[in-house]
């Protein structure tokens, strides 16, 4: 049974990629081809995913590699724009970017606003603390202040993990009304425009912990900092495109094909993510 | 993206109204404390720059020039990062108050200096001949007279200070602008750009407009009085240096 | 090697220095454009606000200009930057990589942010120019009328030139304010000096070769940026003062009697 499903999916992927490879590309994709450049939003400070050398401008990482492969198929140049959690959605909405590969977690709410491909990587949320702080588990976080990036789902993930662990009791918790700015039950949050600001705030004692996807935290881990012993809220990273654009299906065709044939696995290995 | 004028977008802003009120509260309380600091610094350095001691005049000049010729965003980042990496962080809120106070203190100092210099020399001499000490001269004679010259530009500085609380965003403040931006980009709150920006703008306008209106009125009245004085004396305009917003002394 | 030496070595790297200096160029260009366009827009606003009282249509425009000026003067620049980021349309010819920026999206960001800065600055400049207009003596209008000039001619040939002349120092000091205001752009894009300084700062550990960020990096990097801003702005403010002095010595304004 399983085999049949897999082979059916493979066939579907091949079909989709065949459609995509056909001469008559969807209008939106053709427009990119005509323009001669694919515009991609990426992270500049996430090792293994999207990292830019500020001075040379060179990008590297899994997301960068995937984007380059897509551009290669179209036969166009690629242009990366640094995005943060707070800016990436806007840049897709305004049409400034064709797609965003920037550790963008697929969620139900976001799916209402944008299109996402299948997940090319699954990450987890954790917390980074100063080693001397005595915070080692989620229970130790009670009453503490956590720094998160504005525009991310992290604050909610931390709150829900603490509720699940029984650290916080919130019987009337409603996730659609959760707002990091005003949440004070058991833990409070501060939101920052970018990751370096959170890292600085952690150094300055402004926040007790830095909560983020582990891939991002790795960049800010140093000898005097340690992870909290908790790993929760799986974060599925997908390629984000404009809602309802024909580019979405085209991208999905390739991503699912590459997931099936091991291309993405190989890229993950190449970027030390596996 | 939710349309700017769709009912859902407005409903979302309404559902998260506490976020905006919290931001407004942070902005106003930060501004009030910063204004107090700016006023104190302004008075101190304003007196320094009009005093007789050369060293103090130089110190006041250096303070005003350095602060007025560099951006507040840079000053705030400089101070905050320096304190953090020196392991002496005072927190974002306190750093914001300090930076805003020091920045606008320099402008207040110039306002107060101009106010004192607008008082005719004869007043100083008269006060001196009455045997008043420097402090008494200033406290009883000079400053009360210059208040009407000082107030309009000072209120304008207050308005600028309130607007400049937005500089806190760059280090991760909790002020109205930062809260608004976190809201519109938030995972569960995002999308309602139009209404959120309108609400934020209206909040700022409601705080700032009455103040700048008040300053404008005072300034207008001053000018009318000047003109009358000119008409009465008919010997050319009285030199009076009034610093207006966006204008450097 | 001490921390300070490492920090100094960091900014001596040609790549770092060049990266920052390009930021200086952007800061200056953005500010100049904002002020120049601000003078154009501000003049129109100021004329409408001051003299749009005769005709009913003119009165509508006067209302609009008052609302515009008061709206921008009483809300923060950063709000307008955020608003332009989402709502400002960008002409399609800007939709490509240029000006040495990394991507077309950066070019668009630059355009949007510059629009925000221009709109904001124009409201301040409008009030400066209004001050200049108010300083032009009534008699000048009468003289113009007597020469058979219409209102537009009076404005263009007689009133505006005098008004501008009276406010040149104030306009120049507005350049200083705008250069400082341009640092607010650092919140949304890495283009001008402030943003570039902050970007280097956040990765200072990599560039100074020690792996961690020290307090000396803060002083060296932000200190350098402060010095650059200071030199530019202080030079401008010296020019402003020299002009003010000269204008006081030789009053060009005809006095009413």
XYZ file of C-alpha atoms in Angstrom:
780
model
C 0.000 0.000 0.000
C 2.678 2.422 1.133
C 4.705 1.623 -1.936
C 1.772 2.400 -4.191
C 1.238 5.756 -2.496
C 4.884 6.638 -2.816
C 5.056 5.667 -6.442
C 1.836 7.526 -7.145
C 3.289 10.600 -5.514
C 6.465 10.238 -7.480
C 4.473 9.966 -10.669
C 2.549 13.069 -9.711
C 5.749 14.952 -9.021
C 7.237 13.902 -12.300
C 4.052 14.926 -14.030
C 4.138 18.301 -12.316
C 7.761 18.848 -13.181
C 7.061 17.743 -16.707
C 4.332 20.342 -16.897
C 6.706 22.862 -15.465
C 9.416 21.944 -17.897
C 7.103 22.246 -20.863
C 7.650 25.206 -23.098
C 4.533 27.040 -22.125
C 5.360 28.052 -18.583
C 2.630 29.583 -16.431
C 2.367 33.339 -16.977
C 3.908 34.280 -13.648
C 6.893 31.994 -14.185
C 7.304 33.161 -17.765
C 7.374 36.747 -16.462
C 10.357 35.893 -14.287
C 12.057 34.230 -17.228
C 11.446 37.280 -19.388
C 12.803 39.515 -16.688
C 15.889 37.351 -16.542
C 16.230 37.371 -12.790
C 14.657 35.491 -9.901
C 14.143 37.566 -6.780
C 14.546 35.656 -3.596
C 14.294 36.761 -0.003
C 16.757 34.988 2.230
C 18.281 35.139 5.649
C 21.773 36.523 5.995
C 22.566 35.269 9.463
C 21.439 31.658 9.716
C 24.341 29.259 9.361
C 23.568 26.368 7.048
C 20.395 27.998 5.691
C 21.089 31.530 4.524
C 24.323 33.203 5.442
C 25.810 36.209 3.750
C 29.335 37.425 4.024
C 28.576 41.126 4.517
C 31.698 42.316 2.822
C 31.857 40.095 -0.230
C 28.076 39.790 -0.498
C 28.381 36.021 -1.075
C 25.479 33.844 0.079
C 25.604 30.242 1.227
C 23.335 27.660 2.829
C 20.591 25.133 2.100
C 17.980 27.738 1.190
C 20.420 29.567 -1.019
C 21.265 26.314 -2.802
C 17.610 25.463 -3.377
C 16.911 28.937 -4.733
C 19.926 28.705 -7.029
C 18.679 25.389 -8.401
C 15.294 26.926 -9.167
C 16.927 29.861 -10.932
C 19.112 27.452 -12.869
C 16.080 25.591 -14.173
C 14.589 28.850 -15.377
C 17.927 29.846 -16.823
C 17.851 33.197 -15.061
C 20.109 35.121 -12.723
C 19.364 35.141 -9.047
C 19.138 38.096 -6.738
C 19.028 37.701 -2.980
C 17.488 40.279 -0.689
C 18.102 40.083 3.039
C 14.834 39.649 4.909
C 13.898 39.324 8.542
C 10.925 37.611 10.099
C 9.252 41.001 10.222
C 9.849 42.041 6.606
C 9.618 38.884 4.501
C 5.828 38.667 4.319
C 5.495 42.289 3.317
C 8.026 41.937 0.542
C 6.079 39.021 -0.943
C 2.798 40.934 -0.603
C 4.207 43.983 -2.342
C 5.562 41.868 -5.198
C 9.128 42.986 -4.555
C 10.187 39.375 -4.138
C 9.133 36.331 -6.135
C 9.739 33.896 -3.324
C 11.102 33.747 0.168
C 13.324 30.967 1.482
C 14.145 32.315 4.887
C 13.506 29.727 7.594
C 9.851 30.560 7.022
C 7.720 28.200 9.107
C 4.563 26.873 7.508
C 1.532 27.491 9.730
C -2.203 27.306 9.133
C -2.614 31.067 9.540
C 0.215 31.861 7.215
C -1.243 29.517 4.615
C -4.257 31.822 4.497
C -1.989 34.714 3.614
C 0.658 33.118 1.440
C 1.368 29.917 -0.492
C 3.938 27.451 0.793
C 5.707 24.535 -0.796
C 6.263 21.240 0.994
C 8.705 21.489 3.858
C 12.355 21.175 2.847
C 13.530 21.062 6.444
C 12.030 20.535 9.873
C 13.531 22.444 12.734
C 12.625 22.789 16.415
C 12.344 25.701 18.775
C 14.673 25.897 21.735
C 16.074 28.526 24.052
C 19.555 29.891 24.528
C 20.555 31.201 27.962
C 23.645 32.573 29.634
C 25.326 29.645 31.374
C 25.390 31.345 34.750
C 21.672 32.037 34.742
C 20.681 28.706 36.275
C 17.979 28.157 33.694
C 18.147 24.594 32.440
C 14.592 23.455 31.793
C 11.266 24.951 30.784
C 10.195 24.923 34.431
C 13.060 27.286 35.254
C 11.621 29.780 32.793
C 8.629 30.535 35.016
C 8.402 34.263 35.623
C 11.256 35.015 33.255
C 11.432 37.272 30.200
C 12.136 35.717 26.825
C 13.433 37.560 23.772
C 11.827 36.685 20.467
C 11.934 38.061 16.953
C 8.933 40.163 16.010
C 7.007 38.510 13.233
C 7.877 34.983 14.368
C 5.721 32.247 15.883
C 8.302 31.542 18.564
C 6.633 33.295 21.487
C 3.488 31.288 20.981
C 5.467 28.060 20.654
C 7.259 28.731 23.950
C 4.008 29.547 25.726
C 2.314 26.429 24.408
C 5.269 24.245 25.356
C 5.173 25.662 28.875
C 1.448 25.032 29.081
C 1.955 21.468 27.863
C 4.668 20.900 30.478
C 2.349 22.193 33.165
C 4.618 25.144 33.985
C 1.830 27.567 33.128
C -1.841 27.001 33.781
C -3.962 28.783 31.232
C -7.365 27.083 30.980
C -8.855 29.719 28.670
C -5.867 29.894 26.323
C -6.904 30.862 22.816
C -4.058 30.624 20.337
C -5.740 32.941 17.830
C -5.743 35.725 20.406
C -2.183 35.181 21.596
C -0.040 38.303 21.427
C 3.543 38.265 22.646
C 3.370 41.960 23.512
C 0.691 41.578 26.167
C 1.200 38.000 27.403
C 2.228 37.977 31.070
C 0.934 34.661 32.377
C 3.940 32.752 33.750
C 6.362 34.161 31.199
C 6.671 37.420 29.324
C 8.203 38.330 25.998
C 10.147 41.122 24.415
C 10.115 41.449 20.650
C 13.125 42.566 18.652
C 13.551 43.658 15.052
C 16.396 41.226 14.342
C 18.399 38.397 15.894
C 21.550 40.381 16.730
C 19.367 42.669 18.844
C 18.051 39.696 20.816
C 21.555 38.354 21.276
C 22.652 41.761 22.525
C 19.660 41.905 24.854
C 20.601 38.488 26.238
C 24.141 39.702 26.903
C 22.754 42.793 28.558
C 20.435 40.857 30.819
C 17.436 42.523 29.191
C 15.987 39.067 28.588
C 16.687 35.799 30.397
C 16.489 33.599 27.324
C 16.661 33.841 23.550
C 13.975 31.682 21.976
C 14.224 30.767 18.330
C 14.544 27.925 15.883
C 17.651 25.921 16.707
C 19.178 26.587 13.305
C 19.247 30.299 14.127
C 20.358 29.880 17.710
C 23.466 28.007 16.546
C 24.844 31.311 15.224
C 24.570 32.979 18.622
C 25.755 30.094 20.754
C 29.138 30.687 22.323
C 31.198 29.299 25.204
C 29.322 31.239 27.840
C 25.859 30.272 26.617
C 23.943 27.023 26.740
C 20.683 25.563 25.448
C 17.700 24.887 27.654
C 16.964 21.161 27.791
C 13.841 21.348 25.685
C 13.085 21.045 22.026
C 9.543 21.604 20.879
C 7.194 22.909 18.223
C 8.471 21.340 15.005
C 9.003 24.119 12.466
C 8.451 23.103 8.868
C 10.305 25.429 6.561
C 8.726 25.952 3.151
C 9.219 28.116 0.110
C 6.827 31.046 0.414
C 5.232 32.567 -2.668
C 2.409 35.009 -3.276
C -1.035 33.647 -2.487
C -2.685 32.192 -5.562
C 0.243 32.852 -7.904
C 1.010 30.246 -10.571
C 4.595 30.289 -9.367
C 3.466 28.398 -6.258
C 2.524 25.214 -8.123
C 5.664 25.411 -10.239
C 7.868 25.649 -7.137
C 5.977 22.888 -5.376
C 6.510 20.603 -8.355
C 10.264 20.837 -8.006
C 10.447 20.841 -4.214
C 8.363 17.672 -3.909
C 10.353 16.037 -6.686
C 13.628 16.907 -4.978
C 12.294 15.667 -1.647
C 11.388 12.364 -3.270
C 14.614 11.832 -5.202
C 16.988 12.745 -2.384
C 18.289 15.986 -3.883
C 17.269 17.959 -0.815
C 18.715 15.307 1.480
C 22.032 15.691 -0.279
C 21.886 19.468 0.039
C 21.159 19.152 3.749
C 24.212 16.961 4.132
C 26.313 19.364 2.096
C 25.336 22.195 4.425
C 26.082 20.173 7.575
C 22.436 19.985 8.542
C 22.378 16.220 8.764
C -2.638 40.916 3.160
C -5.866 42.173 4.655
C -7.300 45.148 2.849
C -6.762 48.380 4.749
C -10.446 49.046 5.070
C -11.903 45.590 5.484
C -13.944 45.044 8.650
C -11.810 41.984 9.518
C -8.684 44.100 9.627
C -10.323 46.601 11.953
C -11.727 43.792 14.073
C -8.233 42.392 14.445
C -6.862 45.730 15.621
C -9.769 46.013 18.043
C -9.158 42.487 19.383
C -5.549 43.435 20.116
C -6.283 46.969 21.356
C -4.349 46.291 24.556
C -1.172 46.031 22.497
C -1.654 49.539 21.154
C -2.594 50.978 24.536
C 0.483 49.364 26.052
C 2.600 50.924 23.315
C 1.021 54.329 23.876
C 1.608 54.033 27.600
C 5.277 53.125 27.080
C 5.765 55.983 24.641
C 4.109 58.535 26.916
C 5.846 57.404 30.101
C 9.227 57.222 28.351
C 8.621 60.676 26.915
C 7.622 62.214 30.253
C 10.763 60.973 32.006
C 12.934 61.972 29.058
C 11.368 65.448 29.019
C 12.221 65.929 32.685
C 15.806 64.898 32.007
C 16.024 67.031 28.865
C 14.678 70.040 30.704
C 17.144 69.655 33.560
C 20.069 69.246 31.190
C 18.804 72.105 29.055
C 18.548 74.449 32.015
C 21.976 73.466 33.300
C 23.784 73.808 29.983
C 21.723 76.833 28.981
C 22.963 78.607 32.099
C 26.501 77.340 31.463
C 26.529 78.802 27.976
C 25.327 82.229 29.090
C 27.454 82.325 32.230
C 30.743 84.049 32.843
C 32.940 80.996 33.333
C 34.748 80.199 30.130
C 35.313 76.518 30.862
C 31.606 75.934 31.452
C 30.759 77.799 28.267
C 33.138 75.564 26.335
C 31.679 72.431 27.925
C 28.159 73.538 27.030
C 29.234 74.315 23.458
C 30.904 70.928 23.003
C 27.864 69.109 24.406
C 25.465 70.963 22.129
C 27.591 70.554 19.005
C 28.293 66.866 19.439
C 24.712 65.981 20.237
C 23.073 68.188 17.627
C 25.328 67.016 14.830
C 24.848 63.264 15.203
C 21.633 61.242 14.824
C 19.692 60.127 17.876
C 19.422 56.609 16.457
C 23.223 56.386 16.493
C 23.518 57.916 19.957
C 21.001 55.442 21.339
C 22.701 52.445 19.716
C 26.107 53.652 20.847
C 25.043 54.028 24.461
C 22.993 50.859 24.645
C 25.580 48.605 22.989
C 28.458 50.124 24.934
C 26.680 49.473 28.226
C 25.677 45.945 27.229
C 29.153 44.912 26.141
C 30.700 46.580 29.177
C 28.390 44.267 31.177
C 26.661 47.276 32.723
C 23.366 47.226 30.874
C 20.702 49.509 32.267
C 17.949 48.084 30.090
C 16.336 49.251 26.891
C 13.747 51.469 28.549
C 16.275 53.318 30.688
C 18.714 53.617 27.783
C 15.910 55.119 25.714
C 15.029 57.687 28.371
C 18.674 58.616 28.811
C 19.367 58.946 25.077
C 16.216 60.968 24.407
C 16.897 63.175 27.420
C 20.491 63.863 26.415
C 19.600 64.498 22.769
C 16.751 66.903 23.412
C 18.600 68.387 26.371
C 21.031 69.856 23.855
C 18.169 71.502 21.971
C 16.585 72.726 25.209
C 19.943 74.229 26.199
C 19.975 76.256 22.994
C 16.364 77.323 23.523
C 17.136 78.520 27.038
C 20.325 80.237 25.910
C 18.417 82.111 23.215
C 15.757 83.025 25.770
C 18.292 84.455 28.181
C 20.123 86.318 25.414
C 16.844 87.883 24.322
C 16.644 89.783 27.596
C 18.091 93.292 27.247
C 21.473 93.811 28.897
C 19.973 96.543 31.071
C 17.988 93.961 33.004
C 21.152 92.170 34.064
C 22.752 95.424 35.101
C 19.662 96.523 36.988
C 19.524 93.209 38.836
C 23.205 93.434 39.650
C 22.841 96.958 40.966
C 20.125 95.671 43.295
C 22.739 93.394 44.792
C 21.242 90.149 43.450
C 23.502 87.122 43.226
C 23.786 85.266 39.886
C 21.262 82.638 40.944
C 18.861 85.298 42.189
C 19.273 87.317 38.997
C 18.400 84.312 36.925
C 15.668 82.998 39.172
C 13.846 86.258 39.861
C 14.589 88.558 36.958
C 15.888 86.932 33.812
C 14.234 83.507 33.507
C 10.703 84.716 34.365
C 11.004 87.302 31.591
C 12.368 84.869 29.048
C 9.723 82.223 29.742
C 7.431 83.571 27.056
C 10.267 83.430 24.515
C 11.381 80.014 25.688
C 8.056 78.246 25.923
C 7.016 77.917 22.269
C 10.258 76.353 21.003
C 10.443 74.251 24.137
C 6.998 72.789 23.554
C 8.077 72.071 19.987
C 11.027 70.156 21.390
C 8.616 68.150 23.534
C 6.682 67.240 20.389
C 9.902 66.202 18.654
C 10.904 64.136 21.654
C 7.594 62.277 21.632
C 8.021 61.531 17.938
C 11.601 60.428 18.518
C 10.545 57.710 20.966
C 10.274 55.733 17.733
C 14.070 55.465 17.721
C 13.658 52.770 20.375
C 12.566 50.339 17.681
C 16.136 49.778 16.522
C 17.179 48.236 19.842
C 13.869 46.489 20.450
C 11.799 48.898 22.498
C 8.211 48.431 23.544
C 7.051 51.886 22.431
C 4.011 52.561 20.266
C 5.850 52.323 16.930
C 7.611 49.095 17.863
C 4.413 47.522 19.161
C 2.573 48.546 16.011
C 5.235 47.033 13.778
C 5.399 43.818 15.793
C 1.631 43.672 15.549
C 1.382 44.045 11.782
C 4.147 41.521 11.186
C 3.182 39.162 14.003
C 2.494 35.489 13.373
C -1.039 35.461 14.750
C -1.737 39.184 14.626
C -0.239 40.204 11.299
C -1.608 41.564 8.082
C -3.803 44.441 9.217
C -1.332 47.090 8.048
C -3.835 49.815 7.133
C -5.890 50.036 10.309
C -2.872 49.455 12.555
C -0.918 52.309 10.989
C -3.955 54.575 11.089
C -4.522 53.813 14.779
C -0.840 54.379 15.566
C -0.776 57.623 13.586
C -3.942 58.919 15.204
C -2.552 58.180 18.653
C 0.629 60.139 17.924
C -1.353 62.947 16.338
C -3.705 63.229 19.304
C -0.754 63.630 21.653
C 1.392 65.890 19.460
C -1.065 68.119 17.644
C -2.520 69.916 20.679
C 1.003 70.617 21.884
C 2.303 71.989 18.605
C -0.912 73.978 18.212
C -0.319 75.495 21.630
C 3.274 76.352 20.727
C 2.140 77.889 17.455
C -0.422 80.082 19.237
C 2.134 81.355 21.725
C 4.583 82.089 18.977
C 1.935 83.953 17.021
C 1.030 86.049 20.042
C 4.691 86.845 20.601
C 5.071 88.063 17.051
C 1.989 90.268 17.355
C 3.409 91.772 20.518
C 6.728 92.333 18.746
C 5.015 94.097 15.910
C 3.114 96.325 18.337
C 6.340 97.131 20.105
C 7.913 98.003 16.775
C 4.961 100.207 15.871
C 5.128 101.918 19.242
C 8.835 102.546 19.205
C 9.097 102.678 15.399
C 12.799 102.072 15.518
C 13.190 98.827 13.649
C 12.377 95.357 14.894
C 13.524 94.256 18.290
C 16.157 91.603 17.727
C 14.795 88.465 19.166
C 16.143 85.079 18.450
C 13.372 82.597 18.491
C 14.380 79.112 17.555
C 11.712 77.282 15.750
C 11.299 73.648 15.074
C 13.537 72.274 12.369
C 15.670 75.331 12.631
C 19.013 75.494 14.249
C 20.031 78.421 16.324
C 46.645 41.748 20.707
C 44.377 43.833 22.867
C 40.654 44.214 22.201
C 41.103 47.770 21.080
C 43.814 46.886 18.596
C 41.589 44.151 17.186
C 38.731 46.619 16.837
C 40.932 49.170 15.129
C 42.315 46.507 12.810
C 38.730 45.660 11.890
C 37.923 49.089 10.515
C 41.268 49.295 8.788
C 40.280 46.411 6.539
C 39.679 47.986 3.122
C 36.525 45.924 2.587
C 34.961 47.124 5.841
C 35.942 50.712 5.239
C 34.659 50.685 1.688
C 31.404 49.114 2.841
C 30.884 51.909 5.358
C 31.938 54.709 3.007
C 29.391 53.611 0.453
C 26.869 54.028 3.235
C 28.042 57.625 3.675
C 27.464 58.285 -0.015
C 23.933 56.874 0.212
C 23.212 58.921 3.332
C 24.251 62.115 1.566
C 22.418 61.369 -1.665
C 19.182 60.344 0.043
C 19.232 63.448 2.245
C 19.996 65.825 -0.611
C 17.242 64.393 -2.761
C 14.800 64.593 0.135
C 15.651 68.239 0.787
C 15.614 69.316 -2.868
C 12.292 67.632 -3.580
C 11.121 68.835 -0.178
C 11.788 72.425 -1.228
C 9.689 71.947 -4.358
C 6.800 70.313 -2.560
C 7.205 72.531 0.483
C 7.020 75.705 -1.610
C 3.729 74.636 -3.137
C 2.357 73.731 0.287
C 3.548 76.992 1.815
C 2.078 79.144 -0.982
C -1.239 77.325 -0.750
C -1.341 77.618 3.004
C -0.468 81.305 2.997
C -2.273 82.729 0.012
C -4.964 80.228 -0.920
C -7.729 82.316 0.592
C -9.427 84.108 -2.278
C -10.999 81.480 -4.501
C -13.200 78.667 -3.069
C -11.101 76.060 -4.917
C -7.954 77.612 -3.529
C -9.470 77.405 -0.076
C -9.946 73.651 -0.526
C -6.285 73.320 -1.501
C -5.344 75.462 1.472
C -7.203 73.059 3.775
C -5.431 70.106 2.179
C -2.028 71.705 2.598
C -2.752 72.532 6.247
C -3.856 68.962 6.927
C -0.800 67.592 5.121
C 1.627 69.799 7.023
C 0.087 69.179 10.420
C -0.285 65.447 9.810
C 3.381 64.940 8.965
C 4.667 67.316 11.615
C 2.821 65.535 14.384
C 3.630 61.901 13.595
C 7.007 60.149 13.603
C 9.077 59.636 10.470
C 9.426 55.931 11.189
C 5.656 55.500 10.894
C 5.787 56.999 7.394
C 8.697 54.761 6.483
C 6.664 51.736 7.547
C 3.611 53.034 5.682
C 5.546 53.655 2.466
C 7.094 50.206 2.734
C 3.674 48.647 2.276
C 1.665 51.194 0.339
C 4.050 53.236 -1.796
C 4.020 52.257 -5.487
C 7.387 52.028 -7.227
C 7.836 52.969 -10.898
C 8.764 49.939 -12.953
C 12.040 51.359 -14.266
C 13.395 51.040 -10.732
C 12.587 47.368 -10.744
C 16.142 46.230 -11.312
C 19.504 46.068 -9.649
C 21.327 49.404 -9.648
C 23.292 51.940 -7.632
C 25.601 49.136 -6.524
C 22.899 47.659 -4.307
C 22.570 43.902 -3.963
C 19.099 43.437 -5.400
C 16.125 45.084 -7.055
C 14.215 44.737 -3.802
C 16.871 46.882 -2.125
C 16.490 49.500 -4.867
C 12.751 49.517 -4.250
C 13.275 49.779 -0.515
C 15.587 52.707 -1.112
C 12.969 54.395 -3.271
C 10.180 53.843 -0.757
C 12.245 55.021 2.169
C 13.369 58.081 0.198
C 9.739 58.882 -0.589
C 8.882 58.688 3.111
C 11.795 60.938 4.000
C 10.851 63.422 1.266
C 7.193 63.591 2.282
C 8.164 64.065 5.906
C 10.833 66.669 5.163
C 8.564 68.636 2.826
C 6.163 69.364 5.686
C 8.961 70.880 7.745
C 10.331 72.813 4.773
C 6.845 74.134 4.006
C 6.806 75.786 7.411
C 10.305 77.185 6.923
C 9.334 78.691 3.578
C 6.147 80.072 5.090
C 8.343 81.879 7.584
C 10.269 83.300 4.629
C 7.092 84.341 2.860
C 5.849 86.093 5.981
C 9.060 88.079 6.142
C 8.476 89.571 2.692
C 7.046 93.053 3.155
C 3.450 93.806 2.151
C 4.680 96.674 0.018
C 6.320 94.168 -2.349
C 2.917 92.784 -3.299
C 1.523 96.267 -3.868
C 4.529 97.205 -5.955
C 4.015 94.066 -8.020
C 0.353 94.838 -8.540
C 1.220 98.378 -9.513
C 3.529 96.981 -12.206
C 0.579 95.050 -13.603
C 1.871 91.618 -12.485
C -0.686 88.942 -11.745
C -0.554 86.858 -8.550
C 1.505 84.031 -10.074
C 4.034 86.476 -11.524
C 4.283 88.309 -8.231
C 4.978 85.013 -6.470
C 7.530 83.683 -8.936
C 9.403 86.903 -9.708
C 9.107 88.944 -6.541
C 7.998 87.113 -3.427
C 9.547 83.625 -3.692
C 13.078 84.792 -4.533
C 13.070 87.063 -1.491
C 11.506 84.393 0.684
C 14.109 81.811 -0.330
C 16.891 84.274 0.255
C 15.704 84.901 3.777
C 15.531 81.228 4.676
C 18.667 79.854 2.990
C 20.434 79.294 6.329
C 17.376 77.587 7.784
C 17.050 75.386 4.720
C 20.707 74.454 4.979
C 20.250 73.499 8.591
C 17.331 71.373 7.457
C 19.899 69.388 5.447
C 21.590 68.588 8.764
C 18.300 67.480 10.275
C 17.540 65.342 7.238
C 20.956 63.682 7.279
C 20.268 62.754 10.879
C 16.707 61.655 10.099
C 17.964 59.404 7.304
C 19.386 57.118 9.987
C 15.813 56.000 10.673
C 16.070 54.122 7.379
C 18.356 51.669 9.184
C 15.208 50.114 10.620
C 14.056 48.776 7.284
C 16.998 48.394 4.909
C 20.746 48.065 4.901
C 21.643 50.957 2.624
C 22.889 54.031 4.421
C 25.629 54.576 6.994
C 23.712 53.800 10.185
C 22.424 50.472 8.888
C 25.814 49.446 7.573
C 27.481 50.316 10.849
C 24.948 48.234 12.727
C 25.386 45.330 10.313
C 29.147 45.280 10.837
C 28.549 45.662 14.568
C 26.349 42.587 14.738
C 29.071 40.495 13.123
C 32.009 42.296 14.737
C 33.120 39.048 16.310
C 33.874 37.688 12.853
C 35.611 40.781 11.533
C 37.821 41.603 14.506
C 39.249 38.113 14.441
C 38.647 37.391 18.122
C 35.325 35.605 17.748
C 33.483 37.708 20.301
C 32.174 41.258 20.369
C 33.992 43.545 22.783
C 33.036 46.919 24.124
C 35.941 48.367 22.147
C 34.185 47.312 18.919
C 31.197 49.396 19.966
C 33.357 52.438 20.543
C 35.376 52.034 17.381
C 32.474 51.302 15.025
C 29.825 53.634 16.390
C 32.549 56.146 17.162
C 33.631 56.154 13.535
C 30.038 56.597 12.363
C 29.511 59.411 14.872
C 32.689 61.100 13.684
C 31.557 60.922 10.054
C 28.131 62.352 10.851
C 29.714 65.004 13.026
C 32.238 66.184 10.451
C 29.583 66.530 7.747
C 26.998 68.195 9.958
C 29.391 70.433 11.831
C 30.804 71.748 8.555
C 27.274 72.490 7.406
C 26.343 74.187 10.658
C 29.454 76.377 10.445
C 28.319 77.413 6.981
C 24.861 78.178 8.356
C 26.298 80.364 11.087
C 28.580 82.233 8.712
C 25.608 82.957 6.483
C 23.471 84.126 9.363
C 26.191 86.478 10.460
C 26.559 87.928 6.990
C 22.834 88.377 6.620
C 22.638 90.195 9.918
C 25.441 92.539 8.911
C 23.913 93.386 5.566
C 20.143 93.222 5.831
C 18.750 92.675 2.379
C 15.175 93.010 3.488
C 13.615 96.321 2.656
C 12.011 97.621 5.815
C 8.495 98.863 5.907
C 8.069 102.241 7.408
